[in-house]
Every structure is written in structure tokens, then in C-alpha cells.
Tab-separated table of C-alpha atoms and ligand atoms in Angstrom:
chain	number	residue	atom	x	y	z
V	529	MET	CA	108.898	-134.991	97.334
V	530	ALA	CA	107.905	-133.035	93.985
V	531	ARG	CA	108.989	-129.580	93.776
V	532	GLN	CA	106.891	-126.999	95.407
V	533	ILE	CA	104.957	-124.511	93.671
V	534	ARG	CA	103.299	-121.517	94.436
V	535	PHE	CA	100.434	-119.194	92.503
V	536	ASN	CA	99.912	-115.362	93.747
V	537	ALA	CA	97.175	-113.821	91.762
V	538	PHE	CA	97.270	-110.401	90.326
V	539	ASP	CA	95.177	-107.919	89.749
V	540	MET	CA	94.870	-103.926	89.812
V	541	ASN	CA	91.689	-102.152	91.220
V	542	CYS	CA	90.783	-101.421	87.674
V	543	VAL	CA	88.922	-103.460	84.897
V	544	ALA	CA	90.800	-106.184	82.612
V	545	HIS	CA	93.743	-105.063	84.243
V	546	GLN	CA	96.718	-106.264	81.673
V	547	SER	CA	94.054	-107.781	79.321
V	548	SER	CA	93.032	-104.966	77.205
V	549	GLY	CA	89.253	-105.382	76.152
V	550	LEU	CA	88.509	-108.276	77.607
V	551	TRP	CA	86.017	-106.361	79.429
V	552	ARG	CA	83.405	-106.846	76.561
V	553	HIS	CA	83.287	-110.730	77.536
V	554	PRO	CA	80.105	-111.854	79.109
V	555	ASP	CA	81.915	-113.966	82.257
V	556	ASP	CA	84.235	-111.081	83.010
V	557	GLN	CA	83.295	-109.350	86.276
V	558	SER	CA	86.444	-107.141	86.455
V	559	ALA	CA	84.024	-103.997	86.217
V	560	ARG	CA	82.728	-105.125	89.885
V	561	TYR	CA	86.207	-103.355	90.825
V	562	LYS	CA	84.115	-100.913	92.994
V	563	ASP	CA	82.200	-103.580	94.778
V	564	LEU	CA	83.644	-104.431	98.256
V	565	ARG	CA	81.710	-108.336	97.472
V	566	TYR	CA	84.099	-108.832	94.529
V	567	TRP	CA	86.861	-108.482	96.396
V	568	THR	CA	85.940	-110.808	99.702
V	569	GLU	CA	84.750	-113.071	97.519
V	570	LEU	CA	87.811	-113.358	94.942
V	571	ALA	CA	89.807	-112.831	98.201
V	572	GLN	CA	88.031	-116.286	99.666
V	573	LEU	CA	88.452	-118.210	95.926
V	574	LEU	CA	92.327	-117.588	96.007
V	575	GLU	CA	92.304	-118.904	100.152
V	576	ARG	CA	89.890	-121.901	99.010
V	577	GLY	CA	93.085	-122.697	96.464
V	578	ARG	CA	95.805	-122.091	99.461
V	579	PHE	CA	97.165	-118.875	97.037
V	580	ASP	CA	100.135	-117.489	98.953
V	581	GLY	CA	98.548	-113.886	98.094
V	582	ILE	CA	97.196	-112.168	96.165
V	583	PHE	CA	98.902	-108.879	94.266
V	584	ILE	CA	97.439	-106.147	93.747
V	585	ALA	CA	98.931	-103.424	90.873
V	586	ASP	CA	98.984	-99.824	90.751
V	587	VAL	CA	99.550	-96.707	88.960
V	588	LEU	CA	98.899	-92.910	89.587
V	589	GLY	CA	99.413	-91.955	85.937
V	590	THR	CA	97.583	-92.776	82.723
V	591	TYR	CA	99.039	-94.492	79.961
V	592	ASP	CA	99.853	-91.688	77.731
V	593	VAL	CA	102.730	-92.523	75.641
V	594	TYR	CA	101.184	-94.303	72.719
V	595	GLY	CA	100.527	-91.858	69.905
V	596	GLY	CA	101.306	-89.266	72.556
V	597	SER	CA	98.219	-89.168	74.247
V	598	ASN	CA	95.804	-90.865	77.341
V	599	GLU	CA	93.225	-91.163	74.742
V	600	ALA	CA	93.478	-94.543	73.788
V	601	ALA	CA	93.851	-95.826	77.210
V	602	ILE	CA	90.839	-93.875	78.105
V	603	ARG	CA	88.573	-94.655	75.374
V	604	HIS	CA	89.915	-98.850	76.199
V	605	GLY	CA	89.780	-98.714	79.910
V	606	ALA	CA	93.291	-99.231	80.058
V	607	GLN	CA	93.633	-99.001	83.917
V	608	VAL	CA	92.386	-96.056	83.707
V	609	PRO	CA	89.805	-95.193	85.766
V	610	VAL	CA	91.963	-97.384	88.099
V	611	ALA	CA	90.796	-96.741	91.985
V	612	ASP	CA	93.223	-96.731	95.096
V	613	PRO	CA	94.596	-100.728	95.658
V	614	LEU	CA	95.193	-100.622	99.652
V	615	LEU	CA	91.446	-99.750	101.180
V	616	VAL	CA	90.047	-102.468	99.514
V	617	ILE	CA	92.208	-105.091	101.715
V	618	PRO	CA	90.845	-104.825	105.360
V	619	ALA	CA	87.889	-106.011	103.450
V	620	MET	CA	89.761	-109.463	102.002
V	621	ALA	CA	91.721	-109.482	105.283
V	622	TYR	CA	87.934	-110.079	107.398
V	623	VAL	CA	87.509	-112.760	105.487
V	624	THR	CA	90.013	-115.046	105.177
V	625	GLU	CA	92.784	-116.015	107.782
V	626	HIS	CA	96.370	-117.034	105.910
V	627	LEU	CA	95.922	-115.456	102.406
V	628	GLY	CA	98.507	-112.497	101.955
V	629	PHE	CA	98.281	-109.270	100.486
V	630	GLY	CA	101.150	-107.556	98.053
V	631	VAL	CA	99.635	-104.121	97.066
V	632	THR	CA	101.725	-101.490	95.207
V	633	ALA	CA	103.034	-98.586	96.476
V	634	GLY	CA	105.358	-95.905	94.581
V	635	THR	CA	108.793	-94.223	96.437
V	636	ALA	CA	108.383	-91.596	94.495
V	637	TYR	CA	105.974	-88.709	95.017
V	638	GLU	CA	104.357	-89.881	98.797
V	639	HIS	CA	106.494	-88.438	101.295
V	640	PRO	CA	107.721	-92.013	103.369
V	641	TYR	CA	106.256	-90.668	107.170
V	642	PRO	CA	101.690	-91.210	107.043
V	643	PHE	CA	103.272	-94.000	104.257
V	644	ALA	CA	105.050	-95.858	106.760
V	645	ARG	CA	101.774	-95.360	109.264
V	646	ARG	CA	99.593	-96.958	106.465
V	647	MET	CA	101.414	-99.816	105.912
V	648	SER	CA	101.842	-100.604	109.844
V	649	THR	CA	97.443	-100.168	110.082
V	650	LEU	CA	97.241	-103.328	107.354
V	651	ASP	CA	99.647	-104.969	109.586
V	652	HIS	CA	97.366	-104.517	112.646
V	653	LEU	CA	94.376	-105.194	110.531
V	654	THR	CA	95.813	-107.854	108.899
V	655	ASN	CA	97.554	-109.873	111.866
V	656	GLY	CA	100.563	-109.552	110.210
V	657	ARG	CA	99.956	-110.737	106.207
V	658	VAL	CA	100.819	-107.443	104.465
V	659	GLY	CA	103.277	-107.128	102.170
V	660	TRP	CA	104.624	-103.644	99.700
V	661	ASN	CA	105.164	-104.074	96.303
V	662	VAL	CA	107.796	-101.494	96.447
V	663	VAL	CA	107.199	-99.520	92.774
V	664	THR	CA	109.691	-96.496	91.705
V	665	GLY	CA	107.233	-95.744	88.559
V	666	TYR	CA	107.412	-95.466	84.913
V	667	LEU	CA	104.093	-93.189	84.034
V	668	PRO	CA	106.031	-89.762	82.723
V	669	SER	CA	102.392	-88.408	83.541
V	670	ALA	CA	102.099	-89.430	87.275
V	671	ALA	CA	104.876	-87.034	87.554
V	672	ARG	CA	103.339	-83.921	86.188
V	673	ASN	CA	100.064	-84.304	88.080
V	674	MET	CA	102.760	-84.326	91.099
V	675	GLY	CA	103.872	-81.304	89.686
V	676	HIS	CA	107.304	-81.946	88.517
V	677	THR	CA	107.934	-81.616	84.655
V	678	ASP	CA	109.129	-85.172	84.354
V	679	GLN	CA	110.092	-89.020	86.003
V	680	LEU	CA	113.621	-88.598	87.646
V	681	GLU	CA	115.901	-90.694	85.663
V	682	HIS	CA	115.517	-94.242	85.550
V	683	ASP	CA	118.893	-95.211	88.122
V	684	ASP	CA	117.928	-91.874	90.489
V	685	ARG	CA	114.536	-93.437	91.448
V	686	TYR	CA	116.155	-96.224	92.648
V	687	ASP	CA	119.001	-94.056	94.329
V	688	HIS	CA	115.640	-91.863	95.797
V	689	ALA	CA	113.332	-95.206	97.018
V	690	ASP	CA	116.850	-96.677	99.077
V	691	GLU	CA	116.533	-93.716	100.781
V	692	TYR	CA	112.567	-93.996	101.372
V	693	LEU	CA	113.844	-96.923	102.755
V	694	GLU	CA	115.800	-96.304	105.089
V	695	VAL	CA	113.615	-94.341	106.702
V	696	LEU	CA	110.818	-96.393	106.792
V	697	TYR	CA	113.078	-99.491	108.176
V	698	LYS	CA	114.262	-96.609	110.416
V	699	LEU	CA	109.852	-95.903	111.050
V	700	TRP	CA	109.665	-99.573	111.162
V	701	GLU	CA	111.921	-101.527	112.877
V	702	GLY	CA	113.763	-99.037	115.165
V	703	SER	CA	111.552	-96.118	116.764
V	704	TRP	CA	109.342	-98.425	119.350
V	705	GLU	CA	110.834	-101.210	121.490
V	706	ASP	CA	108.802	-104.134	121.506
V	707	ASP	CA	107.588	-104.176	125.505
V	708	ALA	CA	107.307	-99.759	125.184
V	709	VAL	CA	103.352	-100.373	124.887
V	710	VAL	CA	102.701	-101.409	128.840
V	711	ARG	CA	98.740	-100.712	129.089
V	712	ASP	CA	99.158	-100.377	133.299
V	713	ARG	CA	95.979	-99.533	134.276
V	714	GLU	CA	97.438	-99.133	137.804
V	715	SER	CA	99.925	-96.381	136.956
V	716	GLY	CA	97.750	-94.973	134.340
V	717	VAL	CA	101.250	-95.645	131.993
V	718	PHE	CA	99.689	-96.407	128.493
V	719	THR	CA	102.978	-96.402	127.017
V	720	ASP	CA	106.549	-96.882	128.648
V	721	PRO	CA	108.648	-92.835	127.285
V	722	ALA	CA	111.743	-94.460	127.561
V	723	LYS	CA	111.011	-97.292	124.691
V	724	VAL	CA	110.036	-94.975	122.014
V	725	HIS	CA	112.979	-93.228	120.178
V	726	GLU	CA	113.378	-90.843	117.610
V	727	ILE	CA	114.663	-91.954	114.718
V	728	GLY	CA	116.600	-88.292	113.775
V	729	HIS	CA	116.627	-89.031	109.781
V	730	ALA	CA	118.335	-86.279	108.048
V	731	GLY	CA	118.809	-87.023	104.230
V	732	LYS	CA	119.214	-86.055	100.971
V	733	HIS	CA	115.899	-86.465	100.212
V	734	PHE	CA	114.209	-86.541	103.519
V	735	THR	CA	114.556	-85.027	107.245
V	736	VAL	CA	112.702	-87.228	109.727
V	737	PRO	CA	113.222	-86.690	113.370
V	738	GLY	CA	110.677	-88.129	115.687
V	739	ILE	CA	108.869	-91.193	116.625
V	740	HIS	CA	106.639	-93.534	114.044
V	741	LEU	CA	103.378	-93.307	115.243
V	742	SER	CA	101.961	-96.536	115.249
V	743	GLU	CA	103.381	-99.225	118.451
V	744	PRO	CA	105.022	-102.156	116.522
V	745	SER	CA	102.639	-104.484	114.202
V	746	LEU	CA	103.421	-108.281	114.408
V	747	GLN	CA	105.970	-107.778	110.784
V	748	ARG	CA	107.006	-105.009	111.760
V	749	SER	CA	108.421	-103.855	108.527
V	750	PRO	CA	105.763	-105.125	105.502
V	751	VAL	CA	106.292	-108.112	103.455
V	752	ILE	CA	109.008	-106.503	100.983
V	753	TYR	CA	107.731	-106.877	97.253
V	754	GLN	CA	109.756	-106.215	94.483
V	755	ALA	CA	109.487	-105.691	91.048
V	756	GLY	CA	112.457	-104.281	88.235
V	757	ALA	CA	114.840	-106.811	86.924
V	758	SER	CA	117.263	-104.132	85.064
V	759	SER	CA	119.780	-104.494	86.677
V	760	ARG	CA	119.985	-101.458	89.310
V	761	GLY	CA	116.409	-103.049	89.699
V	762	ILE	CA	118.125	-106.544	90.712
V	763	GLY	CA	120.554	-104.405	93.060
V	764	PHE	CA	117.342	-103.068	95.093
V	765	ALA	CA	115.418	-105.986	95.372
V	766	ALA	CA	118.901	-108.098	96.709
V	767	ASP	CA	119.119	-105.546	99.818
V	768	ASN	CA	115.538	-105.389	100.037
V	769	ALA	CA	112.896	-107.732	98.704
V	770	GLU	CA	112.139	-111.173	100.305
V	771	ALA	CA	109.485	-111.784	97.522
V	772	ILE	CA	110.623	-110.910	93.954
V	773	PHE	CA	107.761	-110.867	90.762
V	774	VAL	CA	109.643	-111.074	87.113
V	775	ALA	CA	108.187	-110.765	83.579
V	776	ALA	CA	109.619	-113.402	81.384
V	777	SER	CA	108.517	-114.044	77.999
V	778	THR	CA	110.297	-117.392	77.589
V	779	LYS	CA	111.855	-119.816	79.357
V	780	ALA	CA	115.441	-119.284	78.698
V	781	VAL	CA	114.776	-115.633	79.967
V	782	LEU	CA	113.604	-116.102	83.059
V	783	LYS	CA	116.193	-118.983	83.771
V	784	SER	CA	118.535	-116.006	83.117
V	785	THR	CA	116.565	-113.634	85.293
V	786	VAL	CA	116.511	-115.636	88.114
V	787	THR	CA	120.224	-116.852	88.061
V	788	LYS	CA	120.671	-113.084	88.131
V	789	ILE	CA	118.555	-112.377	91.035
V	790	ARG	CA	119.865	-115.505	93.339
V	791	ASP	CA	123.550	-114.436	92.746
V	792	ALA	CA	123.234	-111.108	93.705
V	793	LEU	CA	121.344	-111.703	96.778
V	794	GLU	CA	124.100	-113.902	97.886
V	795	ALA	CA	126.700	-111.231	96.636
V	796	ALA	CA	124.389	-108.695	99.262
V	797	GLY	CA	124.974	-111.681	102.224
V	798	ARG	CA	121.809	-112.844	101.780
V	799	ASP	CA	120.999	-116.270	101.207
V	800	ARG	CA	119.902	-117.607	96.959
V	801	TYR	CA	116.643	-118.222	98.106
V	802	SER	CA	115.512	-115.304	100.739
V	803	ALA	CA	113.409	-113.921	97.953
V	804	ARG	CA	110.761	-116.258	96.539
V	805	ILE	CA	110.586	-115.504	93.018
V	806	TYR	CA	107.431	-115.282	90.686
V	807	THR	CA	106.921	-115.034	87.506
V	808	LEU	CA	103.785	-113.290	85.376
V	809	LEU	CA	102.213	-115.803	83.919
V	810	THR	CA	98.069	-115.988	82.068
V	811	ILE	CA	95.850	-119.809	82.601
V	812	ILE	CA	93.509	-121.006	79.726
V	813	THR	CA	92.244	-124.297	80.784
V	814	ASP	CA	89.048	-126.400	80.836
V	815	GLU	CA	88.239	-130.142	81.426
V	816	THR	CA	89.844	-130.958	77.974
V	817	SER	CA	92.605	-129.863	76.002
V	818	GLU	CA	89.921	-129.061	73.218
V	819	LYS	CA	87.929	-126.988	75.740
V	820	ALA	CA	90.722	-125.199	77.202
V	821	GLN	CA	91.497	-124.314	73.280
V	822	ALA	CA	88.793	-123.020	72.455
V	823	LYS	CA	88.113	-120.844	75.665
V	824	TYR	CA	91.047	-119.362	74.330
V	825	GLU	CA	89.712	-118.413	70.882
V	826	ASP	CA	86.666	-116.680	72.791
V	827	TYR	CA	89.121	-114.914	74.713
V	828	LEU	CA	91.130	-113.386	72.093
V	829	SER	CA	88.236	-112.627	70.101
V	830	TYR	CA	87.690	-109.772	72.769
V	831	ALA	CA	90.704	-108.630	72.753
V	832	SER	CA	92.219	-105.112	71.792
V	833	GLU	CA	95.309	-105.005	69.850
V	834	GLU	CA	95.026	-101.389	70.412
V	835	GLY	CA	94.866	-101.630	74.103
V	836	ALA	CA	97.568	-103.275	74.630
V	837	LEU	CA	99.832	-101.384	72.370
V	838	VAL	CA	98.801	-98.918	74.567
V	839	PHE	CA	100.020	-100.981	77.699
V	840	MET	CA	103.228	-101.565	75.380
V	841	SER	CA	104.075	-98.276	74.701
V	842	GLY	CA	103.673	-97.593	78.982
V	843	TRP	CA	105.494	-100.270	80.008
V	844	MET	CA	108.485	-99.987	77.107
V	845	GLY	CA	108.601	-95.892	77.083
V	846	ILE	CA	108.474	-96.387	73.994
V	847	ASP	CA	105.381	-94.312	71.355
V	848	LEU	CA	104.584	-97.509	69.254
V	849	SER	CA	102.120	-96.221	67.277
V	850	GLN	CA	104.726	-94.531	65.019
V	851	TYR	CA	106.333	-97.920	64.068
V	852	GLY	CA	104.544	-100.052	61.863
V	853	LEU	CA	102.853	-103.092	62.589
V	854	ASP	CA	105.516	-105.202	60.955
V	855	GLU	CA	108.647	-103.256	61.866
V	856	PRO	CA	110.778	-105.327	64.357
V	857	ILE	CA	112.347	-103.001	67.206
V	858	GLY	CA	115.679	-102.768	67.417
V	859	ASN	CA	117.733	-100.893	70.607
V	860	VAL	CA	116.190	-98.922	72.069
V	861	LYS	CA	116.774	-97.178	75.650
V	862	SER	CA	114.689	-96.858	77.571
V	863	ASN	CA	113.366	-94.589	80.344
V	864	ALA	CA	110.615	-96.873	81.757
V	865	ILE	CA	110.865	-100.437	82.622
V	866	GLN	CA	114.369	-101.224	80.914
V	867	SER	CA	113.222	-105.244	81.936
V	868	VAL	CA	110.834	-105.263	79.603
V	869	VAL	CA	112.566	-103.901	76.316
V	870	ALA	CA	115.420	-106.062	77.465
V	871	ASN	CA	113.271	-108.947	77.222
V	872	PHE	CA	111.732	-108.810	74.288
V	873	GLN	CA	115.607	-108.001	72.752
V	874	GLU	CA	117.198	-110.942	74.449
V	875	ALA	CA	114.298	-113.175	74.069
V	876	ALA	CA	114.556	-113.061	69.955
V	877	GLU	CA	117.396	-116.006	70.312
V	878	ASP	CA	117.657	-117.125	66.571
V	879	GLY	CA	118.226	-113.238	65.885
V	880	SER	CA	114.911	-112.723	64.720
V	881	GLN	CA	113.039	-109.554	66.106
V	882	TRP	CA	110.102	-108.861	67.663
V	883	THR	CA	107.971	-106.762	65.164
V	884	VAL	CA	105.151	-104.466	67.476
V	885	ARG	CA	102.589	-106.843	65.831
V	886	ASP	CA	104.289	-109.671	67.784
V	887	ILE	CA	104.503	-107.484	70.670
V	888	ALA	CA	100.927	-106.717	70.405
V	889	ARG	CA	99.713	-110.672	70.445
V	890	HIS	CA	101.910	-111.601	72.937
V	891	GLY	CA	100.450	-108.751	74.536
V	892	ALA	CA	96.622	-109.314	74.274
V	893	ILE	CA	95.682	-111.852	77.335
V	894	GLY	CA	97.537	-111.396	80.441
V	895	GLY	CA	100.006	-108.550	79.526
V	896	LEU	CA	104.309	-108.513	79.742
V	897	GLY	CA	104.223	-112.688	80.785
V	898	PRO	CA	103.140	-115.430	78.660
V	899	PHE	CA	99.535	-117.676	78.363
V	900	ILE	CA	99.829	-121.232	78.701
V	901	VAL	CA	96.411	-123.116	77.284
V	902	GLY	CA	96.008	-126.902	78.046
V	903	SER	CA	94.044	-128.731	80.364
V	904	GLY	CA	94.397	-129.200	84.492
V	905	LYS	CA	96.928	-131.703	83.292
V	906	GLU	CA	98.703	-130.307	80.384
V	907	ILE	CA	99.441	-127.064	82.114
V	908	ALA	CA	100.257	-129.286	85.791
V	909	ASP	CA	103.090	-130.396	83.187
V	910	GLN	CA	104.322	-127.370	81.819
V	911	LEU	CA	104.181	-125.951	85.115
V	912	GLN	CA	106.234	-128.413	86.637
V	913	GLU	CA	108.666	-127.863	83.511
V	914	TRP	CA	108.998	-124.581	83.819
V	915	ALA	CA	109.955	-124.703	88.003
V	916	GLU	CA	112.616	-127.221	87.354
V	917	ASP	CA	114.151	-125.814	83.980
V	918	THR	CA	114.421	-122.675	85.831
V	919	ASP	CA	114.246	-122.603	89.286
V	920	VAL	CA	111.722	-120.272	89.901
V	921	ASP	CA	109.395	-120.772	92.797
V	922	GLY	CA	105.804	-120.041	91.828
V	923	PHE	CA	103.663	-118.011	89.286
V	924	ASN	CA	102.184	-114.369	89.288
V	925	LEU	CA	98.709	-115.081	87.942
V	926	ALA	CA	97.335	-112.863	85.637
V	927	TYR	CA	93.706	-112.934	84.520
V	928	ALA	CA	91.862	-112.627	80.906
V	929	ILE	CA	88.473	-112.471	82.854
V	930	THR	CA	87.943	-112.053	86.509
V	931	PRO	CA	87.362	-114.309	88.298
V	932	GLY	CA	87.079	-117.162	86.112
V	933	THR	CA	90.636	-117.566	85.233
V	934	PHE	CA	91.129	-117.995	88.948
V	935	GLU	CA	88.171	-120.111	88.909
V	936	ASP	CA	89.459	-122.464	86.469
V	937	VAL	CA	92.629	-122.590	87.783
V	938	VAL	CA	91.689	-123.741	91.726
V	939	THR	CA	88.932	-125.689	89.809
V	940	HIS	CA	90.885	-128.002	87.240
V	941	VAL	CA	94.973	-127.258	88.235
V	942	ILE	CA	95.362	-127.172	91.698
V	943	PRO	CA	94.298	-130.324	92.612
V	944	GLU	CA	96.708	-132.083	89.662
V	945	LEU	CA	99.292	-130.024	91.428
V	946	GLN	CA	98.292	-130.649	94.764
V	947	LYS	CA	97.904	-135.116	93.683
V	948	ARG	CA	101.228	-134.393	92.409
V	949	GLY	CA	102.431	-133.112	95.802
V	950	ALA	CA	103.740	-129.916	94.015
V	951	TYR	CA	101.132	-127.708	95.868
V	952	PRO	CA	100.693	-127.199	99.213
V	953	THR	CA	97.979	-128.447	100.414
V	954	GLU	CA	97.499	-126.911	103.612
V	955	TYR	CA	98.584	-122.948	105.001
V	956	THR	CA	101.159	-122.534	107.437
V	957	GLU	CA	99.717	-120.761	110.723
V	958	GLY	CA	101.608	-117.056	111.423
V	959	THR	CA	102.384	-114.150	109.568
V	960	LEU	CA	102.751	-113.826	105.712
V	961	ARG	CA	106.620	-113.518	105.970
V	962	HIS	CA	106.199	-116.686	108.521
V	963	LYS	CA	104.262	-118.511	105.632
V	964	LEU	CA	106.735	-118.111	103.017
V	965	HIS	CA	110.103	-118.712	104.532
V	966	GLY	CA	109.232	-120.403	107.612
V	967	ARG	CA	111.517	-118.294	109.864
V	968	GLY	CA	109.671	-116.152	111.755
V	969	ASP	CA	107.858	-113.040	111.748
V	970	ARG	CA	110.349	-110.504	111.808
V	971	LEU	CA	112.766	-109.538	108.930
V	972	PRO	CA	115.590	-112.024	109.548
V	973	ASP	CA	119.089	-110.513	110.838
V	974	GLU	CA	121.298	-110.687	107.884
V	975	HIS	CA	117.925	-108.347	105.751
V	976	ARG	CA	119.330	-104.813	105.314
V	977	GLY	CA	116.191	-103.431	107.940
V	978	ALA	CA	117.153	-105.082	110.429
V	979	ARG	CA	120.213	-102.757	111.086
V	980	TYR	CA	117.717	-100.290	112.459
V	981	ARG	CA	116.718	-101.769	114.995
V	982	VAL	CA	117.010	-100.636	118.644
V	983	GLY	CA	120.237	-101.011	119.502
V	984	ALA	CA	121.802	-102.779	115.898
V	985	SER	CA	125.101	-101.913	115.708
V	986	VAL	CA	125.372	-100.231	112.010
V	987	ALA	CA	122.355	-97.498	111.585
V	988	SER	CA	124.033	-96.087	108.502
L	1414	LIG	C1	105.145	-108.200	87.018
L	1414	LIG	C2	105.466	-106.455	87.257
L	1414	LIG	C3	104.631	-105.827	87.791
L	1414	LIG	C4	104.550	-104.098	88.369
L	1414	LIG	N1	103.889	-103.998	88.816
L	1414	LIG	C5	103.973	-102.852	88.897
L	1414	LIG	C6	103.048	-102.076	88.928
L	1414	LIG	O1	101.807	-102.274	89.661
L	1414	LIG	N2	103.077	-100.128	89.609
L	1414	LIG	C7	104.130	-99.788	89.247
L	1414	LIG	O2	104.878	-98.468	88.917
L	1414	LIG	N3	104.631	-100.383	88.593
L	1414	LIG	C8	105.045	-102.085	88.134
L	1414	LIG	N4	105.934	-102.411	88.047
L	1414	LIG	C9	107.420	-101.728	87.114
L	1414	LIG	C10	108.645	-101.939	88.562
L	1414	LIG	O3	107.891	-102.591	90.075
L	1414	LIG	C11	109.644	-101.151	88.659
L	1414	LIG	O4	109.243	-99.922	89.052
L	1414	LIG	C12	109.791	-100.769	86.966
L	1414	LIG	O5	110.118	-102.303	86.811
L	1414	LIG	C13	111.480	-100.091	86.335
L	1414	LIG	O6	112.103	-101.344	86.910
L	1414	LIG	P1	113.601	-102.268	85.808
L	1414	LIG	O7	114.191	-101.545	85.055
L	1414	LIG	O8	114.663	-102.485	87.131
L	1414	LIG	O9	113.025	-103.536	85.659
L	1414	LIG	C14	105.726	-103.477	87.485
L	1414	LIG	C15	106.899	-104.660	87.533
L	1414	LIG	C16	106.874	-105.976	86.590
L	1414	LIG	C17	108.029	-106.884	86.285
């Protein structure tokens, strides 16, 4: 049987997401992000394409590293204005049956207590189809608007996130027993108080003595997604993640990242394949190679190099406006997304360096990930090759224009992959967790979160 390839769609509640300037394209509908029907139509399209899920990114600040201000970000619509990612999910869940929802929320600024309830609510309303992309943040502007002078140092952000998750696992896994809600009309008991437990958490950052406010949802803990690939980020993923998003500019970099992640999972006592890994990619496709190439040229004519550098500066934590366009990026140290910087440095395998211009061109369509252009058959060949050579499970597809890029993939690429037996034709029944891993609705016993279940022996 051919190796199975999976897709996730990458979007954000804003215009153009990662393809700066493309909002100007006449076929781009990203400016409809405020229209609920944009989201419901997209969800139905993705479900027709048997996508595992839609992954909605989020930031709580503006990209103000480039030029030392957010003026360029505001001018280009570079992820500002940006709306809340969670609120569009119930509508999408209402019009679909199987599509998963990976929603991004940061650990740095919101107290875990209300967040735990919001995620449980989403898990109830989606019938167990919600996932949470745990991010530690990278924009100093977000920290300032939350009353801090700057964000914590890179690794400290992950230490803080470790405790954040501990509180959440205690609430989701350890507070309510499965049969706590009895709804006994005779006795008038809705919930048996003996089966609802206070979590008694007192830690370095949080004190949460009480019970979770929500009754257990189908999955209890949402499926945990993660997208940081520094060594500290991989350690965090190995403890928590069930799906991992990576961004690698070349096949060699991807292969090494996938191997590092799978080794780390094993070192954490989990199966090498217990987290599904999706790599960022943009696909530009049409009926023929020539038409796809023409489409690419057309898209490129709308791309904004400055907008791309606004994003890259934010992700790298380096003001790229201070370099000449042909200057190479040397051995800089980042307090933002360390894996992004390492990626460019590692990708220069032949000893040549990525210049600022290379970075702008690379990022103009689809952001951090590479893009590939071709007919459905050519794309299918490349995807199979990438998956075989790197051991990645699937692709997190960014768009050049939306929903056009996703429509093209559904029309030209998915039928070809299905013909080759390399892509699902039907969904597995059940929750998102069960669809992804086929091991039931709840966290597996060897997962960190399972330690906090009622009656579990180690809760530390
Ligand atoms: C594909 C991808 C998507 C990401 N999406 C977001 C996001 O939506 N919001 C966010 O704050 N961080 C996002 N990040 C950043 C990370 O989740 C993480 O906080 C950051 O990568 C720092 O990790 P690292 O230095 O360990 O790589 C993303 C990273 C990658 C690679």
C-alpha cells in the first residue's frame, strides 16, 4: 500500500495570512474573514477534500520588528487587523461532520482557568473535534500590551508553558470523573459532588485550588498541537504534542527535523509516530504544468517583498530593514522563533548564505514554507517523494489566495493522490484524536496528561 499523505489547511482570521500583498489579487477572498460564510464554505470545501483539519494561527501583537515600528505591517495588512480564531469554530463545526479544528492560543498572557473552560466548551460543541496549537509567543509587542516590558526569554517561555499545561491537564483530566453527572430526576441530583475533585494546584506561576467548571467533553483534553522546533521546543513537543507543525525550507532540513522530533518522542517514552507531523507548504496547481506556472507568475506579481520582510523580521526577531538586500544573514541569535533562523542557516548546505533578498523571495508566497508549482500529477509526485524521503506524515497547506489555493488542491491534487492509494477517500468515524491516531478519544496512557487523571498514581 502506498504511504498515506495527510493535509491540514493553514489559515488565520485576517487577510492574506502568510502571502503578503496577495489580498490585492482579484480572486482572493481573504478580506471576507469577517463573513461567517467564508469560514463555513471553506470548512465544507476542506471536508470534501478529506482534510484532517483546519489550523488557525493567531498572534496577540503586531509585527513591529521591521523598521522598529508597526507602520509597514499596518500598511500591508500583515496579520493586522486580526480577529479572534476561536469564535469561528462552532459555525464551521455546525456545517461539517468530520473536519478537525486546530486553534492557536498562547500560554503567555491568559490565565489557564478560563481558557480550560473555553476549550472544553469547544470540544462539547464540535463533538470532540477540537485541537489546541500551544504557542509560547514571539512578538514583544504582545507582551507590552499585556503590561509587561518584554516577553520572557525563549526557554523561560517554555518553562512557563509547562506549568500552564499542568494546570490544564489537572482541570481537564483530573477534576470530574466520567460518571459524575448523573441527572437523576428522582433524587434531584444533577451531579454527584463526591465525583468532582478540586485540583489543588499551587505552583510558581499559578494557584488554582478549585474544580474545573465544565463537565468532561468527549476528548477531555483537546488534541495538543505544537509548532516550535528549537531544541527546547522539541522537548516540549515530545512531552505534550499529538500533532506537530514544522516549517522547513528544504527536504534535507525537514528530514533532520522529523528525525529529531521522532527521536525525542521515543526518549520521552512515547511511540515514534505518536505525534503526526505536518510540514508547511504552498501548492500552486492547475490542469497543466504551463497553466500552473502562469498562475504562479500571476500570483507573484501581486506579492509584496516588503510585506514578506515584515513577517520574516517578526518571526526571526531580527530587523531585516537594517541589512542591504544582498547582505547574507550570518550567525545571529534570536529571541523569537529560533527554529526559523536555524532553518535558513542550516539550509545553506553548500556554504552559500541566504541573503535578505533570498529570504524575501522565499517568504513572499506562503511564508516560511516552500512552494511547489505544477499539474496535479507533478504535485502528487513531489508530495510522495517528500513524504518518502523525510518520513513526514503530511502537509500543512498555506494559501497564495483563498479559497482558490485550497480549491485547486481539492480539484487537481487530491483525486490524483487518491488514484494512487496515497490519500484517504473517507474519514474514520469518531473524535479528532481517534481520527488522527486510531486509539480512542482520550489521551493515551503514556501521555504526560494521563498522569493527572483521577486515581493516577503520579501527579507531578
Ligand atoms: C508552522 C508554524 C506555525 C506557527 N504558528 C504560530 C501562531 O499561529 N502563533 C504563534 O504565536 N506562534 C506560532 N508559531 C511559533 C511557535 O509555535 C513557537 O512559539 C515558536 O516557534 C518558538 O519556538 P521555537 O523557537 O522552539 O521554534 C508557529 C511556528 C511554526 C513553525
